[in-house]
Amino acid sequence: MYAQLVETGVKRIKSLDEMSPQERAFQEKIDAEIKIEAKNWMPDAYRQTLIRQISQHAHSEIVGMLPEGNWVTRAPTLKRKLQLMAKIQDEAGHGLYLYSAMETLGADRDEEIAKLHSGKAKYSSIFNYPTLNWADMGAVGWLVDGAAIVNQVVLQRTSYGPYARAMVRICKEESFHQRQGYEILLTMMRHGTQAQKDMVQDAINRLWWPALMMFGPSDDNSPNSAQSMAWKIKRQSNDELRQRFVDQTIPQLELLGCTAPDPDLKWNAERGHYDFGAIQWQEFFDVLKGNGPCNQERLATRRNAIENGAWVREAAVAYARKQQNKNAA
Amino acid sequence: MNSTQDDLIHYLLLLGDSALIQGQRLCEWCGKAPAIEEELALMNVGLDLVGQARNWLDYAAELLADGRDADDLAFRRDERAYRNLLLVEQPNGDFAVTMAKQFLFDAWHLQVLKGLCDSTDLRIAGIAAKALKEVTYHLRRSSEWVQRLGGGTDESRRRMLAAITQVWRFTVELASGSEAETRLAAAGIGADPAQVGAAWLHQVEATFASVELSLPPAASHFYLSGRTGMHTEHLGILLAEMQFLPRAYPDATW
């Protein structure tokens, strides 16, 4: 659950010689692995890139509640219901951490949320896929949170201090969710009926490629990555992280006794990595542009929540003001 | 099975089913709350309640001793066998209806749990002591929302008044209990429904008065009763959704 395509607005990376003294001092600090904090000087493009990335990350947590919320009323046992409710609650909490981290950069959460609702700001493409059977709750935990963790573990070393610290807290909870998700699938595969095993394979078939897309475009088609890497906002390339995810996930897939929907997937002893098939990039860009299976529903749900809740928030503000006046009098 | 045991099983089902159905209604709010803080809080309260439901239903299943476990009781009983309060099965409506329901339920729940902390049945006392901590928080939160909405803007006040009017008739079940509950209280096992009803009314009146909401006249008994499995038409649909998977795949292990 993170940001996968963030504009930096930078066409070409400046060399140290081309930088102003301020810019140069900033870059040297980055190169020396000193964290940037809210009150430090930073290039405007660094600030704006981070606002875009962290808000996208926060939006992903919030929109990401919806595919799971779809099954929380239908969870099949009390234990599974409790797990799912705890997970959704954690996600709302992650959204709040991230909006706070973003606000240290001078952005306003309501303004950024308005950009999400108008379609200007993005969220992770994965949450535009529907959850169609109970096994999706396991597969989302295992594959989607798994992919998020691979990305977020690296972001614990990101150059902006408040973001890095948010990642440390979030990763602890996400790892727990991922294990729970895997356990849902393992239970169905080891103790379930044939119908349940079919559900698991169906969930994997539908979510496998979308999970791989969570790492963003391939490195040769990722024009914003170089600047993000130079600023150490990103620490590893999209393709490196995607490869790591595939390498660590295949043994787990085998333990389940399931397969990936990829005929080209095979171990490459020479590289020491799994080779895998080509991602459907057209689908990825379509989904990011708003033409995925659930984009309209997801945004409509979030817009309605905020619009229908306006009178509640106004009431809270009005009541707080009345109490303040009463106390002052 | 002796009659005290029978009373006790029904009582545990009243407690467990009420917490479960209230929790289920809160699940329906996922992604639709008026603020992210509320997403968190609604799910948090729901999580507490479903957890409590599991504890009560575990105990009920042990006493029933007919091979069913808490999940069977939750997911394989029809609406006529459910014993929850009518109030908690009512639809969420707008945020005012949800909060009015939550507050009226929390105020009752807190008094019941307080009474149960002294139960001579140590299993009940233990579950109640843990739940009481959670419900103390639930009541603080829901009473604050009644105040914010009742004392906020004209619109929020209008909605809170409408919400109270809409759900008030179901409070007859909170204000008074059954003969079985009175018997359990006399045996030192259950909370005294007369005491619970009086303390509940006192709490509701005080919270309402703090924002100048008047207390409606006491609700009177009518045809339906959650305690005897005579529900509104809302429960059947709620259960159809909640129970779908265990019903459709009876041999499955989740």
Coordinates of C-alpha atoms in Angstrom, one line a residue:
Chain A
M1 CA 0.0 0.0 0.0
Y2 CA 2.1 2.8 -1.2
A3 CA 2.9 5.2 -4.0
Q4 CA 3.9 3.6 -7.2
L5 CA 4.2 6.5 -9.8
V6 CA 5.2 9.8 -8.4
E7 CA 6.0 12.8 -10.5
T8 CA 9.2 14.7 -9.4
G9 CA 8.8 17.4 -12.0
V10 CA 12.5 17.2 -12.7
K11 CA 13.7 16.6 -16.2
R12 CA 17.4 16.2 -15.5
I13 CA 19.4 15.7 -12.3
K14 CA 21.7 18.6 -11.5
S15 CA 25.4 17.8 -10.8
L16 CA 26.8 19.2 -7.5
D17 CA 28.6 21.9 -9.6
E18 CA 25.4 23.2 -11.0
M19 CA 23.7 23.5 -7.6
S20 CA 23.3 26.6 -5.5
P21 CA 25.3 26.5 -2.2
Q22 CA 22.0 25.7 -0.4
E23 CA 21.1 22.9 -2.8
R24 CA 24.6 21.5 -2.5
A25 CA 24.6 21.5 1.3
F26 CA 21.3 19.6 1.1
Q27 CA 22.6 17.0 -1.4
E28 CA 25.7 16.5 0.7
K29 CA 23.6 15.9 3.7
I30 CA 21.5 13.3 1.7
D31 CA 24.7 11.6 0.5
A32 CA 26.0 11.4 4.1
E33 CA 22.8 9.6 5.1
I34 CA 21.7 12.4 7.4
K35 CA 17.9 12.5 7.7
I36 CA 16.1 15.6 6.5
E37 CA 13.7 17.0 9.1
A38 CA 10.6 19.2 8.8
K39 CA 12.4 22.5 9.7
N40 CA 15.4 21.9 7.4
W41 CA 15.8 23.7 4.1
M42 CA 14.9 21.4 1.2
P43 CA 14.5 22.0 -2.6
D44 CA 10.9 22.8 -3.5
A45 CA 10.8 19.8 -5.9
Y46 CA 11.9 17.5 -3.1
R47 CA 9.2 18.9 -0.9
Q48 CA 6.5 18.5 -3.6
T49 CA 7.7 15.1 -4.6
L50 CA 7.4 13.9 -1.0
I51 CA 4.0 15.5 -0.6
R52 CA 2.8 13.6 -3.7
Q53 CA 4.4 10.3 -2.6
I54 CA 3.3 10.4 1.1
S55 CA -0.2 11.6 0.3
Q56 CA -0.5 8.8 -2.4
H57 CA 0.7 6.4 0.2
A58 CA -1.9 7.7 2.8
H59 CA -4.7 7.6 0.2
S60 CA -3.8 4.0 -0.6
E61 CA -4.3 3.0 3.1
I62 CA -7.7 4.6 3.1
V63 CA -9.0 3.4 -0.2
G64 CA -7.4 0.0 0.7
M65 CA -9.9 -0.4 3.5
L66 CA -12.7 -0.9 0.8
P67 CA -11.7 -4.2 -0.8
E68 CA -11.5 -5.7 2.6
G69 CA -14.5 -3.9 4.0
N70 CA -16.4 -5.7 1.2
W71 CA -16.0 -9.0 3.1
V72 CA -15.9 -7.9 6.8
T73 CA -19.7 -8.4 7.1
R74 CA -19.3 -11.9 5.5
A75 CA -16.2 -13.2 7.3
P76 CA -16.9 -16.9 7.9
T77 CA -15.8 -17.3 11.6
L78 CA -15.7 -15.0 14.6
K79 CA -11.9 -15.3 14.6
R80 CA -11.6 -14.3 10.9
K81 CA -14.0 -11.4 11.4
L82 CA -12.0 -10.1 14.4
Q83 CA -8.7 -10.4 12.4
L84 CA -10.2 -8.5 9.5
M85 CA -11.6 -5.8 11.7
A86 CA -8.3 -5.3 13.4
K87 CA -6.6 -5.1 10.1
I88 CA -8.9 -2.5 8.7
Q89 CA -8.5 -0.5 11.9
D90 CA -4.8 -0.6 11.5
E91 CA -5.1 0.6 7.9
A92 CA -7.1 3.7 9.0
G93 CA -4.3 4.3 11.6
H94 CA -1.6 4.0 8.9
G95 CA -3.5 6.6 6.9
L96 CA -3.5 8.9 9.8
Y97 CA 0.3 8.5 10.5
L98 CA 1.0 9.2 6.9
Y99 CA -1.2 12.3 6.6
S100 CA 0.6 13.6 9.7
A101 CA 4.0 12.9 8.1
M102 CA 2.8 14.6 5.0
E103 CA 1.6 17.7 7.0
T104 CA 5.1 18.2 8.4
L105 CA 5.9 19.3 4.8
G106 CA 3.4 22.1 4.9
A107 CA 0.6 20.3 3.0
D108 CA -3.0 20.1 4.3
R109 CA -4.7 16.8 4.5
D110 CA -8.2 18.0 3.5
E111 CA -6.7 19.6 0.4
E112 CA -4.8 16.5 -0.5
I113 CA -8.0 14.4 0.1
A114 CA -9.9 16.7 -2.1
K115 CA -7.3 16.0 -4.9
L116 CA -7.9 12.3 -4.4
H117 CA -11.6 12.7 -4.7
S118 CA -11.3 14.9 -7.9
G119 CA -9.1 12.2 -9.4
K120 CA -6.0 14.4 -9.5
A121 CA -4.1 12.4 -6.8
K122 CA -3.5 8.7 -7.2
Y123 CA -3.6 5.7 -4.9
S124 CA -2.1 2.3 -5.4
S125 CA -3.5 0.5 -8.5
I126 CA -4.1 -2.7 -6.6
F127 CA -7.2 -1.4 -4.8
N128 CA -9.1 -1.0 -8.1
Y129 CA -9.4 -4.8 -8.3
P130 CA -12.6 -6.4 -6.8
T131 CA -12.5 -8.9 -4.0
L132 CA -14.7 -11.7 -5.3
N133 CA -14.3 -14.6 -2.8
W134 CA -13.3 -15.1 0.8
A135 CA -9.8 -16.3 -0.3
D136 CA -9.2 -12.8 -1.6
M137 CA -8.9 -11.7 2.1
G138 CA -6.0 -14.1 2.4
A139 CA -4.5 -13.3 -0.9
V140 CA -4.7 -9.5 -0.2
G141 CA -2.9 -10.0 3.1
W142 CA -0.3 -12.3 1.7
L143 CA 0.4 -10.8 -1.8
V144 CA -0.7 -7.2 -1.5
D145 CA 0.6 -6.5 2.0
G146 CA 3.6 -8.6 1.1
A147 CA 4.4 -6.4 -1.8
A148 CA 3.8 -3.3 0.3
I149 CA 6.2 -4.6 2.9
V150 CA 9.0 -5.2 0.4
N151 CA 8.6 -1.6 -0.6
Q152 CA 8.1 -0.2 2.8
V153 CA 11.0 -2.0 4.5
V154 CA 13.3 -0.1 2.1
L155 CA 11.4 3.2 2.9
Q156 CA 12.4 2.9 6.5
R157 CA 15.7 4.3 5.2
T158 CA 14.1 7.0 3.1
S159 CA 15.8 10.4 3.5
Y160 CA 12.9 12.3 5.0
G161 CA 12.9 11.6 8.7
P162 CA 9.1 11.8 9.4
Y163 CA 8.3 9.4 6.5
A164 CA 11.1 6.9 7.5
R165 CA 9.7 6.8 11.1
A166 CA 6.1 6.3 10.0
M167 CA 7.4 3.3 7.9
V168 CA 9.0 1.7 10.9
R169 CA 5.7 1.7 12.8
I170 CA 3.7 0.7 9.8
C171 CA 5.9 -2.2 8.8
K172 CA 5.5 -3.9 12.2
E173 CA 1.7 -4.1 11.8
E174 CA 1.8 -4.9 8.1
S175 CA 4.1 -8.0 8.7
F176 CA 1.5 -9.3 11.2
H177 CA -1.3 -8.8 8.6
Q178 CA 0.7 -10.6 6.0
R179 CA 1.3 -13.6 8.1
Q180 CA -2.4 -13.7 9.0
G181 CA -3.3 -13.5 5.3
Y182 CA -1.0 -16.4 4.5
E183 CA -2.5 -18.4 7.3
I184 CA -6.0 -17.9 5.9
L185 CA -4.8 -19.4 2.6
L186 CA -2.8 -22.2 4.2
T187 CA -5.8 -23.2 6.3
M188 CA -8.0 -23.4 3.2
M189 CA -5.4 -25.4 1.3
R190 CA -4.5 -27.8 4.1
H191 CA -7.8 -28.4 5.8
G192 CA -10.4 -27.1 3.3
T193 CA -12.7 -28.7 0.7
Q194 CA -12.0 -28.7 -3.0
A195 CA -14.3 -25.7 -3.4
Q196 CA -12.1 -23.8 -0.9
K197 CA -8.9 -24.8 -2.7
D198 CA -10.4 -23.6 -5.9
M199 CA -11.2 -20.3 -4.3
V200 CA -7.5 -19.9 -3.2
Q201 CA -6.2 -20.6 -6.7
D202 CA -8.8 -18.3 -8.2
A203 CA -7.8 -15.5 -5.9
I204 CA -4.1 -15.9 -6.7
N205 CA -4.9 -16.0 -10.4
R206 CA -6.7 -12.7 -10.2
L207 CA -4.3 -10.9 -7.8
W208 CA -0.9 -12.1 -8.9
W209 CA -0.2 -9.7 -11.7
P210 CA -1.9 -6.7 -10.0
A211 CA 0.4 -7.4 -7.0
L212 CA 3.5 -7.3 -9.3
M213 CA 2.3 -4.0 -10.7
M214 CA 2.4 -2.5 -7.2
F215 CA 6.1 -1.9 -7.7
G216 CA 5.4 0.6 -10.5
P217 CA 6.6 0.8 -14.0
S218 CA 9.8 -1.0 -15.2
D219 CA 13.0 0.8 -14.7
D220 CA 13.4 1.7 -18.3
N221 CA 10.0 3.4 -18.2
S222 CA 10.3 5.2 -14.9
P223 CA 11.5 8.7 -15.7
N224 CA 10.9 10.0 -12.2
S225 CA 13.0 7.3 -10.5
A226 CA 16.4 8.8 -11.0
Q227 CA 15.7 12.0 -9.1
S228 CA 13.9 10.1 -6.4
M229 CA 16.9 7.8 -6.1
A230 CA 19.4 10.8 -6.0
W231 CA 17.4 12.3 -3.2
K232 CA 17.3 8.9 -1.5
I233 CA 13.5 9.1 -1.3
K234 CA 13.6 5.8 -3.2
R235 CA 16.4 3.5 -2.2
Q236 CA 16.0 0.7 -4.7
S237 CA 14.5 0.5 -8.2
N238 CA 11.1 -0.8 -9.1
D239 CA 12.5 -3.8 -10.9
E240 CA 14.9 -4.7 -8.1
L241 CA 12.1 -4.6 -5.5
R242 CA 9.7 -6.6 -7.8
Q243 CA 12.4 -9.2 -8.3
R244 CA 12.9 -9.5 -4.6
F245 CA 9.2 -9.9 -4.1
V246 CA 8.9 -12.7 -6.7
D247 CA 12.0 -14.5 -5.3
Q248 CA 10.6 -14.5 -1.8
T249 CA 7.0 -15.3 -2.7
I250 CA 7.5 -18.3 -5.0
P251 CA 8.6 -20.7 -2.2
Q252 CA 5.5 -19.6 -0.2
L253 CA 3.3 -20.2 -3.3
E254 CA 4.8 -23.7 -3.5
L255 CA 4.2 -24.4 0.2
L256 CA 0.6 -23.6 -0.4
G257 CA 0.5 -26.1 -3.3
C258 CA -0.7 -23.4 -5.7
T259 CA 0.6 -22.0 -9.0
A260 CA 1.2 -18.6 -10.4
P261 CA -0.7 -17.6 -13.6
D262 CA 2.6 -17.2 -15.4
P263 CA 3.8 -19.8 -17.9
D264 CA 7.2 -18.1 -18.2
L265 CA 8.0 -18.3 -14.5
K266 CA 11.1 -20.4 -13.8
W267 CA 14.2 -20.5 -11.7
N268 CA 17.2 -19.1 -13.4
A269 CA 20.2 -20.7 -11.7
E270 CA 22.7 -18.4 -13.6
R271 CA 21.1 -15.2 -12.2
G272 CA 20.1 -16.8 -8.9
H273 CA 16.6 -15.4 -9.4
Y274 CA 13.3 -16.4 -10.8
D275 CA 12.6 -15.2 -14.4
F276 CA 9.0 -14.2 -14.9
G277 CA 6.7 -13.2 -17.8
A278 CA 5.9 -9.8 -19.1
I279 CA 3.6 -7.5 -17.2
Q280 CA 0.6 -6.1 -19.1
W281 CA 1.6 -2.5 -18.9
Q282 CA -1.3 -1.3 -20.9
E283 CA -3.6 -2.6 -18.1
F284 CA -1.4 -0.9 -15.5
F285 CA -1.6 2.5 -17.1
D286 CA -5.3 2.1 -17.8
V287 CA -6.0 1.3 -14.1
L288 CA -3.8 4.3 -13.0
K289 CA -5.7 6.6 -15.3
G290 CA -9.0 5.6 -13.8
N291 CA -10.2 2.8 -16.1
G292 CA -9.7 -0.2 -13.8
P293 CA -12.4 -2.5 -12.7
C294 CA -13.3 -0.6 -9.5
N295 CA -11.9 2.9 -9.9
Q296 CA -15.3 4.5 -10.1
E297 CA -16.8 2.6 -7.2
R298 CA -13.8 3.2 -4.9
L299 CA -13.7 7.0 -5.5
A300 CA -17.5 7.3 -5.3
T301 CA -17.5 5.5 -1.9
R302 CA -14.8 7.8 -0.5
R303 CA -16.4 10.9 -1.9
N304 CA -19.8 9.9 -0.5
A305 CA -18.3 9.2 2.9
I306 CA -16.8 12.7 3.1
E307 CA -19.8 14.5 1.5
N308 CA -22.4 12.6 3.6
G309 CA -20.3 13.2 6.7
A310 CA -19.9 17.0 6.3
W311 CA -22.8 17.8 8.7
V312 CA -21.2 15.5 11.3
R313 CA -17.9 17.3 11.1
E314 CA -19.6 20.7 11.1
A315 CA -21.5 19.7 14.2
A316 CA -18.3 18.6 16.0
V317 CA -16.7 22.0 15.1
A318 CA -19.7 24.0 16.2
Y319 CA -20.0 22.0 19.5
A320 CA -16.3 22.5 20.3
R321 CA -16.6 26.2 19.6
K322 CA -19.6 26.5 22.0
Q323 CA -17.7 24.6 24.7
Q324 CA -14.7 26.9 24.2
N325 CA -16.9 30.0 24.6
K326 CA -18.6 28.5 27.6
N327 CA -15.2 27.9 29.2
A328 CA -13.9 31.3 28.4
A329 CA -17.0 33.0 29.8
Chain B
M1 CA -31.0 -29.4 32.1
N2 CA -32.2 -27.5 35.2
S3 CA -34.1 -24.3 34.8
T4 CA -31.3 -22.0 36.2
Q5 CA -29.0 -23.4 33.5
D6 CA -31.7 -22.8 30.9
D7 CA -32.1 -19.2 32.1
L8 CA -28.4 -18.7 32.0
I9 CA -28.0 -20.0 28.4
H10 CA -30.7 -17.6 27.3
Y11 CA -29.0 -14.8 29.2
L12 CA -25.6 -15.5 27.6
L13 CA -27.2 -15.5 24.2
L14 CA -28.8 -12.2 24.9
L15 CA -25.4 -10.7 25.8
G16 CA -23.5 -12.5 23.0
D17 CA -26.0 -11.9 20.3
S18 CA -26.5 -8.2 21.2
A19 CA -22.8 -7.6 21.1
L20 CA -22.4 -9.5 17.8
I21 CA -25.2 -7.8 16.0
Q22 CA -24.1 -4.4 17.2
G23 CA -20.6 -5.2 16.0
Q24 CA -22.0 -6.5 12.6
R25 CA -23.8 -3.2 12.1
L26 CA -20.6 -1.3 12.8
C27 CA -18.8 -3.4 10.2
E28 CA -21.2 -2.0 7.6
W29 CA -19.7 1.5 8.2
C30 CA -16.3 0.4 6.9
G31 CA -15.0 3.1 4.4
K32 CA -18.1 5.2 4.8
A33 CA -17.5 7.1 8.1
P34 CA -17.6 10.9 8.2
A35 CA -13.8 11.1 9.1
I36 CA -10.8 8.8 9.2
E37 CA -10.8 9.0 13.0
E38 CA -14.3 7.6 12.9
E39 CA -13.4 4.8 10.6
L40 CA -10.9 3.8 13.3
A41 CA -13.2 4.3 16.2
L42 CA -16.2 2.5 14.7
M43 CA -14.1 -0.5 13.8
N44 CA -12.4 -0.4 17.2
V45 CA -15.7 -0.5 19.0
G46 CA -17.0 -3.2 16.7
L47 CA -13.9 -5.3 17.3
D48 CA -14.4 -5.1 21.0
L49 CA -18.0 -6.1 20.7
V50 CA -17.4 -9.1 18.4
G51 CA -14.6 -10.2 20.8
Q52 CA -17.1 -10.0 23.7
A53 CA -19.7 -11.9 21.7
R54 CA -17.2 -14.7 21.2
N55 CA -16.6 -14.9 24.9
W56 CA -20.3 -15.1 25.8
L57 CA -21.0 -17.6 23.0
D58 CA -18.1 -19.8 23.9
Y59 CA -19.6 -20.1 27.4
A60 CA -23.1 -20.6 26.0
A61 CA -21.9 -23.4 23.7
E62 CA -20.1 -25.1 26.6
L63 CA -23.3 -25.1 28.7
L64 CA -25.4 -26.2 25.8
A65 CA -23.0 -29.1 25.3
D66 CA -24.7 -30.3 22.1
G67 CA -21.6 -30.3 19.9
R68 CA -22.0 -26.7 18.7
D69 CA -19.3 -24.1 19.3
A70 CA -19.4 -20.3 19.3
D71 CA -19.1 -20.2 15.5
D72 CA -22.0 -22.5 15.1
L73 CA -24.1 -20.4 17.4
A74 CA -23.2 -17.2 15.5
F75 CA -23.4 -18.6 11.9
R76 CA -25.9 -21.4 12.0
R77 CA -28.8 -20.1 14.0
D78 CA -31.8 -18.6 12.4
E79 CA -33.4 -15.3 13.4
R80 CA -36.0 -17.0 15.5
A81 CA -33.2 -18.4 17.7
Y82 CA -31.3 -15.1 18.0
R83 CA -31.8 -13.4 21.3
N84 CA -30.3 -9.9 20.7
L85 CA -32.0 -6.7 21.6
L86 CA -34.2 -5.3 18.9
L87 CA -32.3 -1.9 19.1
V88 CA -29.0 -3.3 17.8
E89 CA -30.5 -4.9 14.7
Q90 CA -31.9 -1.7 13.5
P91 CA -30.3 -0.3 10.3
N92 CA -27.4 2.2 10.6
G93 CA -29.3 5.0 9.0
D94 CA -27.3 8.3 9.1
F95 CA -24.5 8.9 11.7
A96 CA -27.1 10.3 14.2
V97 CA -29.1 7.0 14.1
T98 CA -25.9 5.0 14.5
M99 CA -24.8 7.1 17.4
A100 CA -28.2 7.2 19.1
K101 CA -28.3 3.4 18.9
Q102 CA -24.8 3.1 20.1
F103 CA -25.3 5.4 23.1
L104 CA -28.6 3.8 24.2
F105 CA -27.0 0.4 23.9
D106 CA -23.7 1.4 25.6
A107 CA -25.5 3.0 28.6
W108 CA -27.5 -0.3 29.1
H109 CA -24.4 -2.5 28.4
L110 CA -22.3 -0.7 31.0
Q111 CA -24.9 -1.2 33.7
V112 CA -25.3 -4.9 32.9
L113 CA -21.5 -5.5 32.9
K114 CA -21.1 -3.6 36.2
G115 CA -23.7 -5.9 37.7
L116 CA -22.1 -9.0 36.2
C117 CA -18.6 -8.1 37.7
D118 CA -20.1 -9.3 41.0
S119 CA -21.6 -12.5 39.6
T120 CA -21.1 -15.6 41.7
D121 CA -20.4 -17.3 38.4
L122 CA -16.7 -16.5 38.1
R123 CA -16.6 -17.2 34.4
I124 CA -19.2 -14.5 33.9
A125 CA -17.5 -12.1 36.3
G126 CA -14.2 -12.5 34.4
I127 CA -15.7 -11.8 31.0
A128 CA -17.7 -8.9 32.3
A129 CA -14.6 -7.3 34.0
K130 CA -12.7 -7.3 30.8
A131 CA -15.7 -6.1 28.7
L132 CA -16.5 -3.3 31.2
K133 CA -13.2 -1.6 30.4
E134 CA -14.0 -1.6 26.8
V135 CA -17.6 -0.5 27.2
T136 CA -16.6 2.3 29.5
Y137 CA -14.7 3.7 26.5
H138 CA -17.6 3.0 24.2
L139 CA -20.1 4.9 26.4
R140 CA -17.7 7.9 26.8
R141 CA -17.4 8.1 23.0
S142 CA -21.1 7.6 22.1
S143 CA -22.3 10.0 24.8
E144 CA -19.9 12.6 23.5
W145 CA -21.3 12.2 20.0
V146 CA -24.9 12.6 21.3
Q147 CA -23.7 15.8 22.8
R148 CA -21.9 17.0 19.7
L149 CA -24.8 16.2 17.4
G150 CA -27.5 17.3 19.9
G151 CA -25.6 20.5 20.7
G152 CA -23.8 21.2 17.4
T153 CA -25.6 22.8 14.5
D154 CA -29.3 23.1 13.8
E155 CA -29.1 20.3 11.3
S156 CA -27.2 17.9 13.6
R157 CA -29.7 18.6 16.3
R158 CA -32.6 18.0 14.0
R159 CA -31.0 14.7 12.9
M160 CA -30.3 13.6 16.5
L161 CA -33.9 14.3 17.5
A162 CA -35.1 12.4 14.6
A163 CA -32.8 9.5 15.4
I164 CA -34.0 9.3 19.0
T165 CA -37.6 9.4 17.9
Q166 CA -36.9 6.6 15.4
V167 CA -35.3 4.1 17.8
W168 CA -36.8 5.1 21.1
R169 CA -39.6 2.4 21.1
F170 CA -36.9 -0.3 21.1
T171 CA -35.6 0.9 24.5
V172 CA -38.4 -0.8 26.2
E173 CA -36.1 -3.9 26.2
L174 CA -33.3 -1.9 27.9
A175 CA -35.6 -0.4 30.6
S176 CA -36.9 -3.7 31.7
G177 CA -35.8 -7.3 31.6
S178 CA -37.4 -10.7 31.7
E179 CA -38.5 -12.8 34.6
A180 CA -35.7 -15.2 33.9
E181 CA -33.2 -12.3 34.3
T182 CA -34.8 -11.4 37.6
R183 CA -34.4 -15.0 38.8
L184 CA -30.8 -15.1 37.7
A185 CA -30.2 -11.9 39.6
A186 CA -31.8 -13.3 42.7
A187 CA -29.5 -16.3 42.4
G188 CA -26.5 -14.0 42.4
I189 CA -25.6 -14.8 38.8
G190 CA -27.1 -12.1 36.6
A191 CA -27.4 -8.3 36.8
D192 CA -30.7 -7.1 38.3
P193 CA -32.8 -5.9 35.4
A194 CA -34.7 -3.4 37.5
Q195 CA -31.5 -1.8 38.7
V196 CA -30.0 -1.8 35.2
G197 CA -33.1 -0.2 33.8
A198 CA -33.1 2.6 36.5
A199 CA -29.4 3.3 36.1
W200 CA -29.7 3.2 32.3
L201 CA -32.5 5.8 32.4
H202 CA -30.6 8.0 34.7
Q203 CA -27.6 8.0 32.4
V204 CA -29.6 8.7 29.3
E205 CA -31.5 11.5 31.0
A206 CA -28.3 13.1 32.2
T207 CA -26.6 13.0 28.8
F208 CA -29.7 14.3 27.0
A209 CA -30.1 17.1 29.6
S210 CA -26.5 18.2 29.0
V211 CA -27.5 19.4 25.5
E212 CA -31.2 20.2 26.3
L213 CA -32.6 17.1 24.7
S214 CA -35.8 16.0 26.5
L215 CA -36.3 12.4 27.5
P216 CA -39.2 10.9 25.5
P217 CA -41.9 9.2 27.5
A218 CA -41.1 5.6 28.5
A219 CA -41.4 3.2 25.6
S220 CA -44.1 0.6 26.1
H221 CA -44.2 -3.1 25.4
F222 CA -45.3 -4.1 21.9
Y223 CA -45.6 -7.3 19.9
L224 CA -41.9 -7.9 19.3
S225 CA -39.2 -9.1 21.7
G226 CA -35.6 -9.9 20.9
R227 CA -35.4 -12.0 24.1
T228 CA -37.9 -14.4 22.7
G229 CA -36.6 -14.4 19.1
M230 CA -39.4 -12.2 17.8
H231 CA -37.4 -9.8 15.7
T232 CA -37.9 -6.9 13.3
E233 CA -37.6 -7.8 9.6
H234 CA -34.1 -6.4 9.6
L235 CA -32.5 -9.3 11.4
G236 CA -33.1 -12.0 8.7
I237 CA -31.4 -10.0 6.0
L238 CA -28.5 -9.1 8.3
L239 CA -28.0 -12.8 9.1
A240 CA -28.3 -13.8 5.4
E241 CA -25.3 -11.7 4.7
M242 CA -23.3 -12.6 7.8
Q243 CA -23.9 -16.3 7.6
F244 CA -23.6 -16.8 3.9
L245 CA -20.2 -18.6 3.8
P246 CA -20.7 -21.1 6.6
R247 CA -24.2 -21.9 5.2
A248 CA -23.0 -22.3 1.6
Y249 CA -20.0 -24.4 2.5
P250 CA -21.1 -26.5 5.5
D251 CA -18.0 -28.8 5.4
A252 CA -15.5 -26.0 5.0
T253 CA -12.7 -25.1 7.5
W254 CA -11.8 -21.5 7.5

